[in-house]
mmCIF file with all atom_site columns, C-alpha atoms in Angstrom:
data_model
loop_
_atom_site.group_PDB
_atom_site.id
_atom_site.type_symbol
_atom_site.label_atom_id
_atom_site.label_alt_id
_atom_site.label_comp_id
_atom_site.label_asym_id
_atom_site.label_entity_id
_atom_site.label_seq_id
_atom_site.pdbx_PDB_ins_code
_atom_site.Cartn_x
_atom_site.Cartn_y
_atom_site.Cartn_z
_atom_site.occupancy
_atom_site.B_iso_or_equiv
_atom_site.pdbx_formal_charge
_atom_site.auth_seq_id
_atom_site.auth_comp_id
_atom_site.auth_asym_id
_atom_site.auth_atom_id
_atom_site.pdbx_PDB_model_num
ATOM 1   C CA . GLN A 1 1   ? 121.474 90.211  122.633 1.00 86.00 ? 305 GLN A CA 1
ATOM 2   C CA . LEU A 1 2   ? 118.998 92.431  120.861 1.00 90.00 ? 306 LEU A CA 1
ATOM 3   C CA . GLN A 1 3   ? 115.972 90.833  119.240 1.00 90.00 ? 307 GLN A CA 1
ATOM 4   C CA . ALA A 1 4   ? 114.045 93.006  116.797 1.00 94.00 ? 308 ALA A CA 1
ATOM 5   C CA . SER A 1 5   ? 110.639 92.018  115.517 1.00 96.00 ? 309 SER A CA 1
ATOM 6   C CA . GLY A 1 6   ? 107.488 93.450  114.039 1.00 97.00 ? 310 GLY A CA 1
ATOM 7   C CA . GLY A 1 7   ? 108.522 94.138  110.476 1.00 97.00 ? 311 GLY A CA 1
ATOM 8   C CA . GLY A 1 8   ? 106.408 93.180  107.517 1.00 97.00 ? 312 GLY A CA 1
ATOM 9   C CA . LEU A 1 9   ? 104.678 94.298  104.356 1.00 98.00 ? 313 LEU A CA 1
ATOM 10  C CA . VAL A 1 10  ? 102.274 97.204  104.571 1.00 98.00 ? 314 VAL A CA 1
ATOM 11  C CA . GLN A 1 11  ? 100.630 99.578  102.130 1.00 98.00 ? 315 GLN A CA 1
ATOM 12  C CA . ALA A 1 12  ? 101.574 103.221 102.001 1.00 98.00 ? 316 ALA A CA 1
ATOM 13  C CA . GLY A 1 13  ? 99.785  105.098 104.750 1.00 98.00 ? 317 GLY A CA 1
ATOM 14  C CA . GLY A 1 14  ? 99.719  102.052 106.984 1.00 98.00 ? 318 GLY A CA 1
ATOM 15  C CA . SER A 1 15  ? 101.329 101.380 110.343 1.00 98.00 ? 319 SER A CA 1
ATOM 16  C CA . LEU A 1 16  ? 103.696 98.939  111.965 1.00 98.00 ? 320 LEU A CA 1
ATOM 17  C CA . ARG A 1 17  ? 105.160 98.628  115.438 1.00 98.00 ? 321 ARG A CA 1
ATOM 18  C CA . LEU A 1 18  ? 108.682 97.340  115.800 1.00 98.00 ? 322 LEU A CA 1
ATOM 19  C CA . SER A 1 19  ? 109.911 95.850  119.053 1.00 97.00 ? 323 SER A CA 1
ATOM 20  C CA . CYS A 1 20  ? 113.436 95.424  120.345 1.00 95.00 ? 324 CYS A CA 1
ATOM 21  C CA . ALA A 1 21  ? 113.895 93.113  123.316 1.00 93.00 ? 325 ALA A CA 1
ATOM 22  C CA . ALA A 1 22  ? 117.210 92.910  125.146 1.00 89.00 ? 326 ALA A CA 1
ATOM 23  C CA . SER A 1 23  ? 118.627 89.942  126.978 1.00 86.00 ? 327 SER A CA 1
ATOM 24  C CA . GLY A 1 24  ? 121.773 89.778  129.029 1.00 85.00 ? 328 GLY A CA 1
ATOM 25  C CA . PHE A 1 25  ? 121.715 93.446  129.933 1.00 83.00 ? 329 PHE A CA 1
ATOM 26  C CA . THR A 1 26  ? 119.236 96.151  130.810 1.00 81.00 ? 330 THR A CA 1
ATOM 27  C CA . PHE A 1 27  ? 118.443 99.314  128.924 1.00 79.00 ? 331 PHE A CA 1
ATOM 28  C CA . ASP A 1 28  ? 118.632 101.457 132.050 1.00 78.00 ? 332 ASP A CA 1
ATOM 29  C CA . ASP A 1 29  ? 122.120 102.792 131.477 1.00 82.00 ? 333 ASP A CA 1
ATOM 30  C CA . TYR A 1 30  ? 122.215 103.063 127.703 1.00 90.00 ? 334 TYR A CA 1
ATOM 31  C CA . ALA A 1 31  ? 120.688 104.943 124.831 1.00 93.00 ? 335 ALA A CA 1
ATOM 32  C CA . ILE A 1 32  ? 118.703 102.781 122.429 1.00 94.00 ? 336 ILE A CA 1
ATOM 33  C CA . GLY A 1 33  ? 118.131 103.639 118.838 1.00 95.00 ? 337 GLY A CA 1
ATOM 34  C CA . TRP A 1 34  ? 116.739 102.445 115.558 1.00 97.00 ? 338 TRP A CA 1
ATOM 35  C CA . PHE A 1 35  ? 118.738 102.562 112.362 1.00 97.00 ? 339 PHE A CA 1
ATOM 36  C CA . ARG A 1 36  ? 117.666 101.485 108.922 1.00 97.00 ? 340 ARG A CA 1
ATOM 37  C CA . GLN A 1 37  ? 119.333 100.507 105.697 1.00 97.00 ? 341 GLN A CA 1
ATOM 38  C CA . ALA A 1 38  ? 117.636 100.521 102.337 1.00 96.00 ? 342 ALA A CA 1
ATOM 39  C CA . PRO A 1 39  ? 119.083 98.665  99.339  1.00 91.00 ? 343 PRO A CA 1
ATOM 40  C CA . GLY A 1 40  ? 121.987 100.583 97.863  1.00 93.00 ? 344 GLY A CA 1
ATOM 41  C CA . LYS A 1 41  ? 121.913 103.201 100.607 1.00 95.00 ? 345 LYS A CA 1
ATOM 42  C CA . GLU A 1 42  ? 123.931 103.877 103.719 1.00 95.00 ? 346 GLU A CA 1
ATOM 43  C CA . ARG A 1 43  ? 122.594 103.098 107.148 1.00 94.00 ? 347 ARG A CA 1
ATOM 44  C CA . GLU A 1 44  ? 120.558 105.937 108.575 1.00 95.00 ? 348 GLU A CA 1
ATOM 45  C CA . GLY A 1 45  ? 119.789 106.765 112.169 1.00 96.00 ? 349 GLY A CA 1
ATOM 46  C CA . VAL A 1 46  ? 116.019 107.005 112.520 1.00 97.00 ? 350 VAL A CA 1
ATOM 47  C CA . SER A 1 47  ? 115.302 107.546 116.195 1.00 97.00 ? 351 SER A CA 1
ATOM 48  C CA . CYS A 1 48  ? 116.778 107.104 119.642 1.00 96.00 ? 352 CYS A CA 1
ATOM 49  C CA . ILE A 1 49  ? 115.831 107.391 123.281 1.00 94.00 ? 353 ILE A CA 1
ATOM 50  C CA . SER A 1 50  ? 118.042 108.489 126.130 1.00 91.00 ? 354 SER A CA 1
ATOM 51  C CA . SER A 1 51  ? 118.048 106.433 129.310 1.00 84.00 ? 355 SER A CA 1
ATOM 52  C CA . SER A 1 52  ? 119.043 109.407 131.490 1.00 82.00 ? 356 SER A CA 1
ATOM 53  C CA . ASP A 1 53  ? 115.782 111.299 131.056 1.00 87.00 ? 357 ASP A CA 1
ATOM 54  C CA . GLY A 1 54  ? 113.777 109.468 128.412 1.00 90.00 ? 358 GLY A CA 1
ATOM 55  C CA . SER A 1 55  ? 114.297 112.189 125.830 1.00 93.00 ? 359 SER A CA 1
ATOM 56  C CA . THR A 1 56  ? 113.584 111.106 122.283 1.00 96.00 ? 360 THR A CA 1
ATOM 57  C CA . TYR A 1 57  ? 115.148 112.183 119.026 1.00 96.00 ? 361 TYR A CA 1
ATOM 58  C CA . TYR A 1 58  ? 114.248 111.665 115.403 1.00 97.00 ? 362 TYR A CA 1
ATOM 59  C CA . ALA A 1 59  ? 115.656 112.064 111.934 1.00 96.00 ? 363 ALA A CA 1
ATOM 60  C CA . ASP A 1 60  ? 113.921 114.852 110.035 1.00 95.00 ? 364 ASP A CA 1
ATOM 61  C CA . SER A 1 61  ? 112.628 112.354 107.493 1.00 94.00 ? 365 SER A CA 1
ATOM 62  C CA . VAL A 1 62  ? 110.477 110.579 110.095 1.00 96.00 ? 366 VAL A CA 1
ATOM 63  C CA . LYS A 1 63  ? 109.446 113.335 112.500 1.00 96.00 ? 367 LYS A CA 1
ATOM 64  C CA . GLY A 1 64  ? 105.755 113.310 113.190 1.00 96.00 ? 368 GLY A CA 1
ATOM 65  C CA . ARG A 1 65  ? 105.312 109.784 111.830 1.00 98.00 ? 369 ARG A CA 1
ATOM 66  C CA . LEU A 1 66  ? 107.471 107.591 114.033 1.00 97.00 ? 370 LEU A CA 1
ATOM 67  C CA . THR A 1 67  ? 107.457 107.377 117.812 1.00 98.00 ? 371 THR A CA 1
ATOM 68  C CA . ILE A 1 68  ? 110.045 105.621 119.958 1.00 97.00 ? 372 ILE A CA 1
ATOM 69  C CA . SER A 1 69  ? 109.229 104.450 123.451 1.00 95.00 ? 373 SER A CA 1
ATOM 70  C CA . SER A 1 70  ? 110.610 102.112 126.056 1.00 93.00 ? 374 SER A CA 1
ATOM 71  C CA . ASP A 1 71  ? 109.244 99.747  128.667 1.00 91.00 ? 375 ASP A CA 1
ATOM 72  C CA . ASN A 1 72  ? 112.071 99.199  131.103 1.00 86.00 ? 376 ASN A CA 1
ATOM 73  C CA . ALA A 1 73  ? 110.106 96.583  133.030 1.00 88.00 ? 377 ALA A CA 1
ATOM 74  C CA . LYS A 1 74  ? 110.037 94.492  129.864 1.00 91.00 ? 378 LYS A CA 1
ATOM 75  C CA . ASN A 1 75  ? 113.483 95.611  128.748 1.00 90.00 ? 379 ASN A CA 1
ATOM 76  C CA . THR A 1 76  ? 111.944 96.443  125.392 1.00 93.00 ? 380 THR A CA 1
ATOM 77  C CA . VAL A 1 77  ? 112.031 99.453  123.103 1.00 94.00 ? 381 VAL A CA 1
ATOM 78  C CA . TYR A 1 78  ? 109.320 100.089 120.530 1.00 97.00 ? 382 TYR A CA 1
ATOM 79  C CA . LEU A 1 79  ? 109.119 102.053 117.304 1.00 98.00 ? 383 LEU A CA 1
ATOM 80  C CA . GLN A 1 80  ? 105.580 102.941 116.317 1.00 98.00 ? 384 GLN A CA 1
ATOM 81  C CA . MET A 1 81  ? 105.558 103.714 112.605 1.00 98.00 ? 385 MET A CA 1
ATOM 82  C CA . ASN A 1 82  ? 102.548 105.542 111.171 1.00 98.00 ? 386 ASN A CA 1
ATOM 83  C CA . SER A 1 83  ? 101.803 107.067 107.785 1.00 98.00 ? 387 SER A CA 1
ATOM 84  C CA . LEU A 1 84  ? 104.412 104.837 106.228 1.00 98.00 ? 388 LEU A CA 1
ATOM 85  C CA . LYS A 1 85  ? 105.843 105.739 102.847 1.00 97.00 ? 389 LYS A CA 1
ATOM 86  C CA . PRO A 1 86  ? 107.547 103.565 100.214 1.00 97.00 ? 390 PRO A CA 1
ATOM 87  C CA . GLU A 1 87  ? 110.803 105.345 101.043 1.00 96.00 ? 391 GLU A CA 1
ATOM 88  C CA . ASP A 1 88  ? 110.594 103.898 104.546 1.00 97.00 ? 392 ASP A CA 1
ATOM 89  C CA . THR A 1 89  ? 111.286 100.487 103.046 1.00 98.00 ? 393 THR A CA 1
ATOM 90  C CA . ALA A 1 90  ? 114.465 99.153  104.653 1.00 98.00 ? 394 ALA A CA 1
ATOM 91  C CA . VAL A 1 91  ? 115.890 96.701  107.123 1.00 98.00 ? 395 VAL A CA 1
ATOM 92  C CA . TYR A 1 92  ? 115.475 98.210  110.576 1.00 98.00 ? 396 TYR A CA 1
ATOM 93  C CA . TYR A 1 93  ? 117.996 97.528  113.332 1.00 97.00 ? 397 TYR A CA 1
ATOM 94  C CA . CYS A 1 94  ? 117.860 98.274  117.013 1.00 96.00 ? 398 CYS A CA 1
ATOM 95  C CA . VAL A 1 95  ? 121.172 99.458  118.377 1.00 96.00 ? 399 VAL A CA 1
ATOM 96  C CA . VAL A 1 96  ? 122.771 100.453 121.651 1.00 94.00 ? 400 VAL A CA 1
ATOM 97  C CA . ASP A 1 97  ? 124.911 103.473 122.469 1.00 93.00 ? 401 ASP A CA 1
ATOM 98  C CA . LEU A 1 98  ? 126.762 102.999 125.752 1.00 88.00 ? 402 LEU A CA 1
ATOM 99  C CA . ASP A 1 99  ? 126.288 106.680 126.541 1.00 85.00 ? 403 ASP A CA 1
ATOM 100 C CA . GLY A 1 100 ? 122.830 106.992 128.026 1.00 83.00 ? 404 GLY A CA 1
ATOM 101 C CA . THR A 1 101 ? 123.036 110.784 128.181 1.00 85.00 ? 405 THR A CA 1
ATOM 102 C CA . ILE A 1 102 ? 122.937 111.579 124.464 1.00 87.00 ? 406 ILE A CA 1
ATOM 103 C CA . ASP A 1 103 ? 121.125 114.759 123.511 1.00 88.00 ? 407 ASP A CA 1
ATOM 104 C CA . ALA A 1 104 ? 120.655 114.428 119.761 1.00 90.00 ? 408 ALA A CA 1
ATOM 105 C CA . MET A 1 105 ? 120.193 111.813 117.068 1.00 92.00 ? 409 MET A CA 1
ATOM 106 C CA . SER A 1 106 ? 123.445 112.967 115.549 1.00 90.00 ? 410 SER A CA 1
ATOM 107 C CA . ALA A 1 107 ? 125.240 112.207 118.814 1.00 91.00 ? 411 ALA A CA 1
ATOM 108 C CA . PHE A 1 108 ? 124.191 108.570 118.820 1.00 93.00 ? 412 PHE A CA 1
ATOM 109 C CA . VAL A 1 109 ? 127.116 106.206 118.315 1.00 92.00 ? 413 VAL A CA 1
ATOM 110 C CA . PRO A 1 110 ? 125.820 102.702 117.541 1.00 92.00 ? 414 PRO A CA 1
ATOM 111 C CA . LEU A 1 111 ? 128.023 100.075 119.152 1.00 92.00 ? 415 LEU A CA 1
ATOM 112 C CA . TRP A 1 112 ? 125.845 97.003  119.661 1.00 91.00 ? 416 TRP A CA 1
ATOM 113 C CA . TRP A 1 113 ? 123.612 95.900  116.824 1.00 92.00 ? 417 TRP A CA 1
ATOM 114 C CA . GLY A 1 114 ? 120.693 93.533  116.850 1.00 89.00 ? 418 GLY A CA 1
ATOM 115 C CA . GLN A 1 115 ? 119.587 91.541  113.843 1.00 90.00 ? 419 GLN A CA 1
ATOM 116 C CA . GLY A 1 116 ? 117.386 93.509  111.505 1.00 94.00 ? 420 GLY A CA 1
ATOM 117 C CA . THR A 1 117 ? 113.734 93.253  110.685 1.00 97.00 ? 421 THR A CA 1
ATOM 118 C CA . GLN A 1 118 ? 112.480 93.985  107.168 1.00 98.00 ? 422 GLN A CA 1
ATOM 119 C CA . VAL A 1 119 ? 109.920 96.708  106.596 1.00 98.00 ? 423 VAL A CA 1
ATOM 120 C CA . THR A 1 120 ? 108.431 96.921  103.126 1.00 98.00 ? 424 THR A CA 1
ATOM 121 C CA . VAL A 1 121 ? 105.977 99.643  102.194 1.00 98.00 ? 425 VAL A CA 1
ATOM 122 C CA . SER A 1 122 ? 104.131 99.215  98.928  1.00 97.00 ? 426 SER A CA 1
ATOM 123 C CA . SER A 1 123 ? 102.794 102.138 96.944  1.00 94.00 ? 427 SER A CA 1
#
């Protein structure tokens, strides 16, 4: 299971940190990512981290503002979100790609989905 938390309501320019805790498996062999879905829009891959070498990847829309990291000892992945914008408003999901050696956000294939956490950014 994947348990996402940390969403909430924040003003534009503010910050949030999302957490994704796994149970029943470990992150060591997989790539972990964050996707989001805004009302009326398709799901969008935001960021992911490779388990093979810890490389991180981001969508262009969030580069420089969001940072993904992992704590394998806690089996948890984080998404630090800074300088939030109203267009970041969405439900955020943590997801697993069974291929831990991905080398781009576009290569991430989400197979296991956690429940989402709502992020709302007010203007």
